[in-house]
Short mmCIF file of C-alpha atoms in Angstrom, two decimals:
data_model
loop_
_atom_site.label_atom_id
_atom_site.label_comp_id
_atom_site.label_asym_id
_atom_site.label_seq_id
_atom_site.Cartn_x
_atom_site.Cartn_y
_atom_site.Cartn_z
CA MET A 29 0.09 0.01 -0.25
CA ASN A 30 1.69 3.45 -0.96
CA ARG A 31 1.65 6.07 1.36
CA LYS A 32 1.08 9.92 0.65
CA ILE A 33 4.38 11.80 1.19
CA HIS A 34 2.91 15.11 2.86
CA LEU A 35 5.82 17.79 2.73
CA THR A 36 5.71 20.95 4.75
CA ASN A 37 7.53 23.97 5.16
CA LYS A 38 9.51 22.85 8.60
CA THR A 39 10.50 19.66 6.25
CA PHE A 40 11.22 21.96 3.43
CA VAL A 41 13.51 23.72 5.21
CA LEU A 42 14.87 21.14 7.63
CA THR A 43 16.03 19.23 4.42
CA ALA A 44 17.93 23.03 3.23
CA VAL A 45 19.50 23.37 6.40
CA ILE A 46 20.69 19.94 6.63
CA GLY A 47 21.92 19.94 3.51
CA SER A 48 23.63 22.97 3.31
CA PHE A 49 25.56 22.09 6.11
CA LEU A 50 26.42 18.26 4.49
CA ILE A 51 27.68 20.32 1.53
CA LEU A 52 29.82 22.22 4.17
CA ALA A 53 31.55 18.76 5.60
CA MET A 54 32.16 17.20 2.54
CA LEU A 55 34.08 20.77 1.52
CA THR A 56 35.84 20.31 5.22
CA ALA A 57 36.60 16.78 4.65
CA ASN A 58 37.92 17.18 0.99
CA THR A 59 40.65 20.19 1.47
CA VAL A 60 41.99 18.44 4.67
CA TRP A 61 41.64 15.27 2.70
CA SER A 62 43.58 16.80 -0.36
CA SER A 63 46.14 18.83 2.16
CA LYS A 64 47.42 15.70 3.18
CA GLN A 65 47.17 14.35 -0.02
CA THR A 66 49.41 16.98 -1.17
CA GLY A 67 51.83 16.64 1.45
CA SER A 68 52.58 13.00 0.45
CA ALA A 69 53.11 13.49 -3.00
CA THR A 70 55.43 16.68 -2.54
CA GLU A 71 57.39 14.17 -1.03
CA GLU A 72 57.07 11.91 -3.70
CA ALA A 73 57.54 14.60 -6.51
CA VAL A 74 61.05 15.91 -4.56
CA SER A 75 62.90 12.70 -6.04
CA ALA A 76 61.20 12.80 -9.78
CA VAL A 77 61.28 16.01 -10.14
CA SER A 78 64.92 17.14 -8.72
CA ALA A 79 66.26 14.52 -11.69
CA PHE A 80 64.09 16.37 -14.40
CA TYR A 81 65.09 19.98 -12.83
CA LEU A 82 68.72 19.12 -12.78
CA ASP A 83 69.02 17.52 -16.14
CA ALA A 84 67.70 20.58 -17.69
CA MET A 85 68.77 23.21 -15.62
CA ALA A 86 72.81 20.96 -16.85
CA ASP A 87 71.45 20.86 -20.97
CA ARG A 88 70.63 24.90 -20.75
CA ARG A 89 73.44 25.49 -19.87
CA SER A 90 75.70 23.21 -21.73
CA LYS A 91 73.61 24.67 -25.04
CA ILE A 92 74.62 28.25 -23.89
CA ILE A 93 78.48 27.24 -23.65
CA THR A 94 77.70 25.60 -27.35
CA ASN A 95 76.02 28.84 -28.68
CA MET A 96 78.73 30.93 -27.12
CA ILE A 97 81.47 28.81 -28.94
CA ASN A 98 79.71 28.27 -32.40
CA ASN A 99 78.94 31.84 -32.36
CA THR A 100 82.87 32.74 -31.57
CA PHE A 101 83.61 31.17 -34.84
CA ASP A 102 81.40 32.46 -36.77
CA GLU A 103 82.58 35.74 -35.55
CA MET A 104 86.00 34.98 -36.21
CA GLU A 105 85.41 33.65 -39.83
CA LYS A 106 83.91 37.32 -40.41
CA ALA A 107 87.41 38.20 -38.80
CA LEU A 108 89.89 36.76 -41.39
CA VAL A 109 87.80 38.43 -44.25
CA PHE A 110 88.01 41.69 -42.45
CA ILE A 111 91.81 41.20 -42.04
CA GLU A 112 92.44 40.10 -45.20
CA GLY A 113 90.35 43.33 -46.80
CA GLU A 114 92.49 46.49 -44.84
CA ASN A 115 95.53 45.57 -47.25
CA VAL A 116 97.91 45.42 -43.97
CA ARG A 117 101.02 45.87 -44.58
CA SER A 118 103.38 45.62 -41.24
CA GLN A 119 102.44 44.70 -37.95
CA GLU A 120 102.24 48.06 -37.00
CA GLU A 121 98.75 47.90 -39.26
CA LEU A 122 97.61 44.38 -38.05
CA ARG A 123 97.75 45.47 -34.53
CA ASP A 124 95.03 47.89 -35.56
CA ALA A 125 92.87 46.11 -37.48
CA ILE A 126 93.20 43.24 -34.55
CA GLY A 127 91.56 46.31 -32.31
CA LYS A 128 89.56 47.19 -34.88
CA LEU A 129 87.59 42.98 -33.84
CA LYS A 130 86.85 43.78 -30.46
CA SER A 131 84.83 47.19 -31.78
CA LEU A 132 83.16 45.52 -34.54
CA LEU A 133 83.27 41.88 -34.20
CA SER A 134 83.09 42.31 -30.41
CA ILE A 135 85.93 39.76 -30.09
CA GLN A 136 88.31 39.43 -27.87
CA ARG A 137 91.86 38.34 -27.43
CA PHE A 138 91.45 37.36 -31.66
CA ALA A 139 95.24 35.87 -32.59
CA LEU A 140 97.02 35.09 -36.01
CA VAL A 141 99.68 32.74 -36.40
CA ASP A 142 101.67 31.84 -39.49
CA VAL A 143 103.37 29.44 -41.24
CA ASP A 144 106.45 29.74 -38.67
CA ASP A 145 104.12 29.02 -35.62
CA ILE A 146 104.62 33.25 -34.66
CA VAL A 147 101.40 34.35 -32.55
CA TYR A 148 100.10 37.99 -33.83
CA THR A 149 97.73 39.25 -30.84
CA GLN A 150 97.20 43.34 -30.81
CA HIS A 151 100.19 44.40 -28.39
CA THR A 152 103.05 41.69 -29.24
CA THR A 153 104.48 38.66 -30.73
CA TYR A 154 105.45 35.75 -29.73
CA THR A 155 106.45 31.62 -30.65
CA GLY A 156 102.82 29.95 -30.04
CA ARG A 157 103.90 26.27 -30.73
CA SER A 158 104.78 25.42 -26.89
CA ARG A 159 101.90 26.98 -25.42
CA HIS A 160 99.03 25.69 -28.00
CA ASP A 161 98.84 21.67 -28.71
CA PHE A 162 96.67 22.71 -32.09
CA LEU A 163 100.04 24.37 -33.37
CA SER A 164 101.82 21.03 -33.96
CA GLN A 165 99.28 19.68 -36.34
CA GLU A 166 100.90 19.67 -40.05
CA LYS A 167 98.24 21.16 -41.39
CA MET A 168 94.77 22.63 -39.92
CA GLU A 169 91.34 21.14 -40.53
CA GLY A 170 88.21 22.59 -39.58
CA ARG A 171 87.15 24.22 -36.33
CA ILE A 172 89.83 23.46 -32.86
CA ILE A 173 88.42 23.22 -29.00
CA SER A 174 91.00 22.86 -26.44
CA THR A 175 91.71 24.11 -23.37
CA VAL A 176 94.51 26.09 -21.68
CA THR A 177 96.60 26.89 -19.07
CA LEU A 178 98.10 30.24 -18.39
CA TYR A 179 101.59 30.56 -16.14
CA ASP A 180 99.01 31.88 -13.20
CA SER A 181 97.30 28.45 -13.94
CA THR A 182 94.39 30.23 -14.83
CA ARG A 183 92.20 28.72 -17.17
CA GLN A 184 91.11 29.70 -20.99
CA LEU A 185 89.17 27.71 -23.98
CA CYS A 186 91.16 28.45 -26.89
CA LEU A 187 89.30 28.27 -29.72
CA ALA A 188 91.14 27.85 -33.41
CA ILE A 189 90.58 27.44 -36.79
CA PRO A 190 92.39 27.38 -39.65
CA ALA A 191 93.71 30.80 -42.33
CA SER A 192 94.55 28.96 -45.06
CA GLY A 193 94.90 30.81 -48.24
CA LEU A 194 95.24 34.36 -45.93
CA SER A 195 98.64 36.64 -46.88
CA ILE A 196 99.83 39.40 -45.00
CA MET A 197 102.80 41.38 -44.48
CA GLY A 198 105.04 38.70 -47.19
CA LYS A 199 104.10 36.28 -45.27
CA ALA A 200 101.48 33.01 -45.47
CA PHE A 201 99.46 32.29 -42.18
CA LYS A 202 97.74 28.96 -41.01
CA ALA A 203 95.34 29.84 -38.42
CA CYS A 204 93.35 32.09 -35.88
CA PHE A 205 92.76 31.49 -32.81
CA VAL A 206 91.10 33.34 -29.92
CA GLN A 207 91.04 32.26 -26.24
CA VAL A 208 87.96 32.90 -24.52
CA ASP A 209 88.25 33.55 -19.75
CA ILE A 210 86.96 30.38 -17.80
CA ASN A 211 85.35 33.33 -15.58
CA ALA A 212 83.60 34.82 -18.38
CA ILE A 213 82.22 31.53 -19.08
CA VAL A 214 81.03 31.28 -15.39
CA ASP A 215 79.35 34.68 -15.43
CA LEU A 216 77.19 34.05 -18.35
CA LEU A 217 76.01 31.12 -16.98
CA ALA A 218 75.08 32.14 -13.56
CA PHE A 219 72.20 33.45 -14.68
CA ASP A 220 69.23 32.31 -12.05
CA ASP A 221 71.29 30.66 -8.97
CA GLN A 222 69.88 30.79 -6.03
CA ASP A 223 70.42 29.31 -2.55
CA GLY A 224 70.98 25.51 -2.20
CA THR A 225 71.09 25.38 -6.64
CA TYR A 226 74.96 24.79 -7.89
CA PHE A 227 76.75 24.63 -10.70
CA ALA A 228 80.16 23.53 -12.35
CA LEU A 229 81.62 23.10 -15.33
CA TYR A 230 84.48 19.75 -15.01
CA SER A 231 87.14 17.65 -17.26
CA ALA A 232 87.28 14.18 -18.19
CA ASN A 233 89.39 13.04 -15.41
CA GLY A 234 87.20 14.91 -13.25
CA GLY A 235 88.93 18.67 -12.02
CA ASN A 236 87.39 21.60 -11.90
CA ILE A 237 87.76 23.99 -15.15
CA SER A 238 85.23 26.90 -13.42
CA GLY A 239 86.90 26.06 -10.18
CA THR A 240 82.74 26.89 -8.70
CA PRO A 241 82.02 24.98 -6.20
CA LEU A 242 79.29 21.91 -6.34
CA GLY A 243 77.31 22.24 -3.24
CA PRO A 244 79.35 21.50 0.50
CA VAL A 245 80.27 18.09 0.28
CA ILE A 246 81.99 18.29 -3.04
CA SER A 247 83.07 21.97 -2.85
CA ASP A 248 85.83 22.91 -5.71
CA ARG A 249 87.20 19.43 -5.93
CA ASN A 250 87.29 17.22 -8.12
CA ILE A 251 83.74 15.74 -8.78
CA LEU A 252 85.02 11.77 -8.84
CA GLU A 253 87.68 11.56 -5.93
CA ALA A 254 85.04 13.66 -3.79
CA THR A 255 81.88 11.25 -4.61
CA ARG A 256 83.58 8.65 -4.33
CA GLY A 257 82.51 6.55 -0.39
CA VAL A 258 79.62 8.53 -0.45
CA ALA A 259 77.73 7.56 -3.44
CA GLU A 260 76.79 3.75 -4.54
CA GLU A 261 79.81 1.82 -5.51
CA ASN A 262 78.20 1.08 -8.89
CA ALA A 263 76.36 5.00 -9.73
CA TRP A 264 79.88 6.16 -9.03
CA LYS A 265 81.55 3.91 -11.41
CA GLN A 266 79.20 4.49 -13.85
CA THR A 267 80.34 8.39 -13.85
CA CYS A 268 83.21 7.59 -14.39
CA ASP A 269 82.99 5.96 -17.63
CA ASN A 270 80.49 8.45 -18.79
CA PHE A 271 82.82 10.92 -17.67
CA ALA A 272 86.13 8.92 -19.43
CA ALA A 273 83.22 8.57 -22.56
CA GLY A 274 81.71 12.35 -22.92
CA ALA A 275 77.88 11.31 -21.66
CA GLY A 276 75.40 12.64 -19.16
CA GLY A 277 73.99 11.13 -16.36
CA SER A 278 73.13 11.36 -12.89
CA MET A 279 74.50 10.71 -9.76
CA THR A 280 72.77 10.40 -5.83
CA PHE A 281 75.11 10.86 -2.82
CA ALA A 282 74.97 11.55 0.35
CA SER A 283 75.39 14.41 2.33
CA GLY A 284 74.93 14.24 5.97
CA GLN A 285 71.07 13.42 6.87
CA THR A 286 70.45 14.30 3.53
CA GLN A 287 70.61 12.95 -0.18
CA GLU A 288 72.15 15.40 -2.96
CA THR A 289 71.80 14.57 -6.44
CA LEU A 290 73.16 15.82 -9.45
CA CYS A 291 73.24 16.21 -12.99
CA TYR A 292 76.12 16.47 -16.16
CA VAL A 293 75.10 16.52 -19.22
CA PRO A 294 78.54 16.93 -21.91
CA VAL A 295 79.40 20.23 -23.63
CA GLN A 296 79.33 19.66 -27.59
CA GLY A 297 83.03 19.55 -28.48
CA THR A 298 84.85 20.45 -25.36
CA GLY A 299 85.31 17.59 -23.79
CA TRP A 300 83.87 18.91 -21.36
CA GLU A 301 81.03 18.19 -18.70
CA MET A 302 78.47 20.81 -17.32
CA ALA A 303 77.51 19.34 -13.66
CA VAL A 304 74.28 20.95 -11.97
CA LEU A 305 73.49 20.20 -8.53
CA ILE A 306 70.56 21.58 -6.22
CA ARG A 307 69.76 20.58 -2.37
CA ASP A 308 66.65 18.20 -2.43
CA SER A 309 65.45 20.86 0.41
CA VAL A 310 65.36 23.91 -2.48
CA ILE A 311 63.01 21.85 -4.19
CA ARG A 312 60.83 19.96 -1.56
CA ASP A 313 61.08 24.00 -0.28
CA GLN A 314 59.15 25.22 -3.47
CA ILE A 315 57.16 22.49 -3.74
CA ARG A 316 55.68 23.39 -0.48
CA ASP A 317 55.36 26.89 -1.15
CA ILE A 318 53.21 25.34 -4.44
CA SER A 319 51.00 23.20 -2.00
CA GLU A 320 50.37 26.08 0.73
CA LYS A 321 49.43 28.24 -2.11
CA ASN A 322 46.70 25.88 -3.19
CA LEU A 323 45.73 25.77 0.65
CA VAL A 324 45.06 28.65 0.85
CA ILE A 325 42.78 28.60 -2.38
CA SER A 326 40.59 26.12 -1.07
CA ARG A 327 40.45 27.26 2.25
CA ASN A 328 39.13 30.31 0.73
CA GLN A 329 36.69 28.31 -1.90
CA ILE A 330 35.29 27.18 1.21
CA ILE A 331 35.27 30.75 2.66
CA PHE A 332 34.02 31.17 -0.60
CA ALA A 333 31.35 28.23 -0.66
CA ILE A 334 29.88 28.45 2.90
CA VAL A 335 29.47 32.54 2.65
CA VAL A 336 27.68 30.71 -1.12
CA VAL A 337 25.26 28.50 1.35
CA LEU A 338 24.33 31.01 3.81
CA LEU A 339 23.55 33.57 1.08
CA LEU A 340 21.48 30.94 -0.39
CA ALA A 341 19.88 29.90 2.79
CA ALA A 342 19.56 33.44 3.94
CA VAL A 343 17.21 33.49 0.48
CA LEU A 344 15.41 30.52 0.48
CA LEU A 345 14.23 30.61 4.29
CA TRP A 346 12.86 34.39 3.59
CA GLU A 347 11.31 32.93 0.07
CA LEU A 348 10.11 30.77 2.55
CA ARG A 349 9.12 33.29 4.95
CA MET A 350 7.40 35.29 2.16
CA LEU A 351 5.48 31.66 0.32
CA ALA A 352 4.47 31.85 3.58
CA ALA A 353 3.15 35.07 4.11
CA ASN A 354 1.75 35.06 0.93
CA ARG A 355 -0.56 32.26 1.00
CA LEU A 356 -1.63 32.94 4.30
CA GLU A 357 -2.75 36.10 2.73
CA GLU A 358 -4.56 34.50 -0.39
CA GLU A 359 -5.77 31.90 2.20
CA LYS A 360 -7.43 35.17 4.52
CA LYS A 361 -8.87 36.63 1.76
CA ALA A 362 -10.26 33.95 0.44
CA SER A 363 -12.02 33.36 3.47
CA ARG A 364 -12.99 36.96 3.33
CA THR A 365 -14.35 36.18 -0.15
CA PHE A 366 -16.19 33.70 1.29
CA ARG A 367 -17.60 34.94 4.10
CA ASP A 368 -18.58 37.79 2.07
CA MET A 369 -20.10 35.67 -0.83
CA ALA A 370 -21.69 33.18 2.95
CA ASN A 371 -22.81 36.69 4.33
CA THR A 372 -23.43 39.16 0.60
CA ASP A 373 -27.45 38.57 -0.71
CA PRO A 374 -26.91 37.31 -4.26
CA MET A 375 -30.10 39.51 -5.52
CA THR A 376 -29.40 42.93 -3.96
CA GLY A 377 -25.72 42.91 -3.01
CA VAL A 378 -26.56 44.23 0.56
CA GLN A 379 -26.24 41.42 4.01
CA ASN A 380 -27.69 38.55 4.08
CA ARG A 381 -30.37 36.91 7.11
CA HIS A 382 -26.91 35.17 8.14
CA ALA A 383 -24.71 38.13 8.54
CA TYR A 384 -27.66 40.15 10.66
CA TYR A 385 -27.82 36.72 12.90
CA GLU A 386 -23.83 36.94 13.69
CA THR A 387 -23.44 41.37 13.92
CA GLU A 388 -26.87 40.05 16.37
CA ALA A 389 -24.94 37.80 18.62
CA VAL A 390 -21.77 40.67 18.61
CA ILE A 391 -23.80 42.86 20.08
CA ASN A 392 -25.43 40.73 22.29
CA GLN A 393 -22.52 40.04 23.86
CA ARG A 394 -21.72 43.59 24.15
CA LEU A 395 -24.37 44.26 26.25
CA GLU A 396 -23.88 41.66 28.37
CA GLU A 397 -20.74 42.84 29.29
CA THR A 398 -22.25 46.21 29.44
CA ARG A 399 -24.44 44.92 32.18
CA HIS A 400 -21.60 43.28 34.07
CA GLN A 401 -20.16 46.88 34.16
CA GLN A 402 -23.20 49.38 35.46
CA GLN A 403 -22.45 49.50 38.75
CA GLU A 404 -18.88 50.47 38.26
CA GLU A 405 -20.39 53.91 36.78
CA ASP A 406 -17.50 55.67 37.66
CA SER A 407 -15.42 53.42 35.88
CA PRO A 408 -12.84 53.68 32.48
CA ARG A 409 -14.81 51.98 30.52
CA GLN A 410 -18.07 53.26 31.08
CA GLN A 411 -17.91 55.78 28.09
CA GLU A 412 -17.69 52.41 26.49
CA LYS A 413 -20.86 50.91 27.56
CA ASN A 414 -22.26 54.79 26.21
CA ASN A 415 -21.54 54.02 23.14
CA ALA A 416 -22.94 51.20 22.72
CA GLN A 417 -25.99 52.04 24.16
CA LYS A 418 -26.17 54.29 20.87
CA LEU A 419 -27.72 52.18 19.00
CA ALA A 420 -30.72 52.02 16.69
CA VAL A 421 -33.09 49.87 15.13
CA VAL A 422 -34.71 50.27 11.49
CA VAL A 423 -36.83 46.87 10.25
CA CYS A 424 -38.48 48.32 6.69
CA ASP A 425 -40.89 46.02 4.41
CA ILE A 426 -41.53 46.47 0.52
CA ASN A 427 -45.65 46.87 0.00
CA GLY A 428 -47.47 44.80 -2.53
CA LEU A 429 -44.80 42.83 -3.60
CA LYS A 430 -47.10 39.83 -3.22
CA TYR A 431 -49.02 42.43 -5.73
CA THR A 432 -46.49 42.72 -8.40
CA ASN A 433 -45.51 39.25 -8.54
CA ASP A 434 -49.57 38.17 -8.49
CA THR A 435 -49.75 40.31 -11.85
CA LYS A 436 -46.53 41.43 -13.75
CA GLY A 437 -44.36 38.14 -12.35
CA HIS A 438 -41.53 36.91 -10.45
CA ALA A 439 -38.96 38.86 -12.64
CA ALA A 440 -41.17 42.01 -12.67
CA GLY A 441 -41.40 41.53 -8.52
CA ASP A 442 -37.14 40.84 -8.45
CA ARG A 443 -37.02 44.36 -9.67
CA LEU A 444 -38.62 45.93 -7.42
CA ILE A 445 -36.53 44.25 -4.79
CA LYS A 446 -33.53 45.90 -5.79
CA ASP A 447 -35.07 48.94 -6.32
CA ALA A 448 -36.38 48.83 -2.78
CA SER A 449 -32.71 47.67 -1.88
CA ALA A 450 -31.46 50.67 -4.00
CA MET A 451 -33.79 52.90 -2.23
CA ILE A 452 -32.43 52.09 1.42
CA CYS A 453 -29.54 52.10 0.98
CA ALA A 454 -29.56 56.18 -0.92
CA TYR A 455 -30.96 57.19 2.41
CA PHE A 456 -29.10 54.92 4.58
CA PRO A 457 -25.28 53.31 4.93
CA LYS A 458 -24.94 50.22 3.00
CA GLU A 459 -23.07 48.65 5.10
CA SER A 460 -25.71 48.57 7.87
CA VAL A 461 -28.90 47.07 5.77
CA PHE A 462 -29.91 43.22 5.85
CA ARG A 463 -32.04 41.68 3.90
CA VAL A 464 -33.73 39.09 6.52
CA GLY A 465 -36.73 38.07 4.59
CA GLY A 466 -37.85 38.40 1.33
CA ASP A 467 -39.78 41.80 1.69
CA GLU A 468 -38.35 42.66 4.70
CA PHE A 469 -34.87 44.62 5.56
CA ALA A 470 -33.27 45.52 8.47
CA LEU A 471 -30.85 48.17 9.34
CA LEU A 472 -28.37 48.31 12.41
CA LEU A 473 -27.57 51.93 13.05
CA GLU A 474 -24.61 53.17 15.05
CA GLY A 475 -22.09 56.28 15.26
CA GLU A 476 -22.55 58.82 12.35
CA ALA A 477 -25.56 56.73 11.07
CA TYR A 478 -27.54 56.78 14.53
CA ASP A 479 -27.05 61.00 15.70
CA THR A 480 -28.78 61.45 11.54
CA MET A 481 -31.54 58.96 11.78
CA GLU A 482 -34.26 60.86 12.61
CA GLU A 483 -33.14 62.96 9.41
CA ALA A 484 -33.20 60.44 6.87
CA LEU A 485 -36.15 58.63 8.05
CA ARG A 486 -37.75 61.97 7.81
CA ALA A 487 -36.06 62.16 3.72
CA PHE A 488 -37.18 58.12 3.17
CA ASN A 489 -40.80 58.30 4.44
CA ARG A 490 -41.46 61.26 2.22
CA LYS A 491 -40.06 59.36 -0.71
CA THR A 492 -41.84 56.99 0.11
CA GLU A 493 -45.24 58.74 -0.09
CA ALA A 494 -44.28 60.74 -3.11
CA ASN A 495 -43.79 57.10 -4.43
CA ILE A 496 -47.17 56.25 -3.57
CA LYS A 497 -48.62 58.33 -6.55
CA GLU A 498 -45.79 57.62 -8.93
CA ASP A 499 -47.40 54.51 -8.66
CA THR A 500 -42.93 53.23 -7.71
CA VAL A 501 -41.70 51.38 -4.72
CA VAL A 502 -42.92 52.26 -1.09
CA ILE A 503 -41.50 50.58 2.18
CA ALA A 504 -43.34 50.87 5.36
CA ALA A 505 -40.21 51.51 7.57
CA GLY A 506 -39.89 51.62 11.51
CA TYR A 507 -37.22 52.22 14.17
CA ALA A 508 -36.88 51.60 17.84
CA VAL A 509 -33.75 52.18 19.88
CA LEU A 510 -31.38 50.76 22.15
CA GLU A 511 -32.74 51.90 26.02
CA PRO A 512 -31.86 50.74 29.31
CA GLY A 513 -33.49 48.04 30.27
CA ASP A 514 -33.29 45.92 26.70
CA ARG A 515 -31.26 42.75 27.32
CA ARG A 516 -31.08 41.35 23.35
CA LEU A 517 -30.61 43.17 20.46
CA HIS A 518 -34.03 41.69 19.39
CA ASP A 519 -36.04 43.03 21.73
CA VAL A 520 -35.09 46.63 20.02
CA PHE A 521 -35.84 44.73 16.30
CA ASP A 522 -39.53 44.48 18.17
CA ARG A 523 -40.14 47.33 19.02
CA ALA A 524 -39.16 48.58 15.68
CA ASP A 525 -41.53 45.92 13.91
CA ARG A 526 -44.21 46.98 15.72
CA MET A 527 -43.92 50.73 14.28
CA MET A 528 -43.26 48.80 10.82
CA TYR A 529 -46.72 47.84 11.11
CA GLU A 530 -48.09 50.76 12.19
CA ARG A 531 -46.53 53.04 8.78
CA LYS A 532 -47.86 50.50 6.47
CA LYS A 533 -51.35 50.64 7.94
CA GLN A 534 -50.63 54.41 7.21
CA LEU A 535 -49.28 53.99 3.83
CA LYS A 536 -52.46 52.04 3.26
CA GLU A 537 -54.75 54.84 3.74
CA MET A 538 -52.54 57.21 1.16
CA GLY A 539 -53.25 54.48 -1.48
CA ALA A 540 -50.07 52.39 -1.35
CA LYS A 541 -50.80 48.69 -2.41
CA THR A 542 -51.10 46.20 0.30
CA ARG A 543 -50.53 41.97 -0.61
CA ARG A 544 -54.42 41.96 -1.88
CA ALA A 545 -54.72 43.53 -5.18
CA GLU A 546 -56.96 46.37 -4.90
#
């Protein structure tokens, strides 16, 4: 058997409130869970991100060096063309031409080498075979990259290209070269250093070429010697092999209570390895910062969701209150409409007998209360009693209604009733008029209507007497006022009814029609 579910406003409100709290609880729980998951994921991501990040940093720096070398080689070839076009005839003119290259091509430390291995620079001339290994070659082919150690142990990158066909000052030249200070390369690579991030250049045997420290454990020492014993044996051997073969790779080693990870990639054509190290704590802090920012965003989202839910709940409650108020008002209006319909005579539009009985009951109750206060002549409610006594009843009866129905039909009789009602309402307030029978009306006059009753009755009676001659609506009216001895409204009604019958006799003598045709 199916049971019909009845939803009330209270049920709806409770459902909305409970649902809102459940949504907030789920959002909060989800945020807490996400925060914990983020913390765990942070630790797991450190190792994965470290290798990827380090490899990218090392590869980026390696490419910067490679691009710098290639650009320098291109500038050197342009320099040879420039010098050949200068028509140099002496060493002085050659030095001036080399000096111009600094401003024209931004080439520093450019030098030419003749077939006798004499080196010509902007400031001096010297024998270069002992300083530069590439000069020992009988014939140079292509570009040559080497590392040169000066007398003060400063290391420089030497870039050389053949100068075949170049002849100046009556001499044949076989090569030109440029020496680049390693420190300048280091400055070029130090573009995004931060605490905990290190880089260095190494030779194939692990020697530190750049002189830059690679973290507190390795510092500026030989990388292979410094990591022996602190890195896992197989990983260390693999790194040694990679350095010797000019290959890239990575290695993790112990540094106190933490693990350090470094990545290295070969620098093309140089025989160098570019190594980059970043402490795990740096990546962990960066990821933690991101996690904390995400947590703040999540908290803000929860606050926003709470505000939205509260606003929605407030709007919902307001709408429910308005709905309830509107429904109550509609019910009151409908009740008043039904009551008016129940208390209104459909033919005349004035109040009917049912309405008269309700009003009579109210007045009787008031009279009863007044009697109980008669012993309190000086009480504050004495004036209320006096006002309650200003009450009159007028009883009206239509003359000749039966005659009209019998001779002209009930439609004419209905018109007579309507005309009679309109005539009564023309002299007395409509709200005081009740149709209590087929041809009988009763009026309850209070307040201003009571005060003007006698004047209105005189005018009403004059109109009635005039209507006898015109053969139109004739109404007999009698009245009575509330007297101290009256216990009920009906007592007043009886006196008014008797007066109405006396008036009816008078109207008959004046020629008014009665129930029987004359």
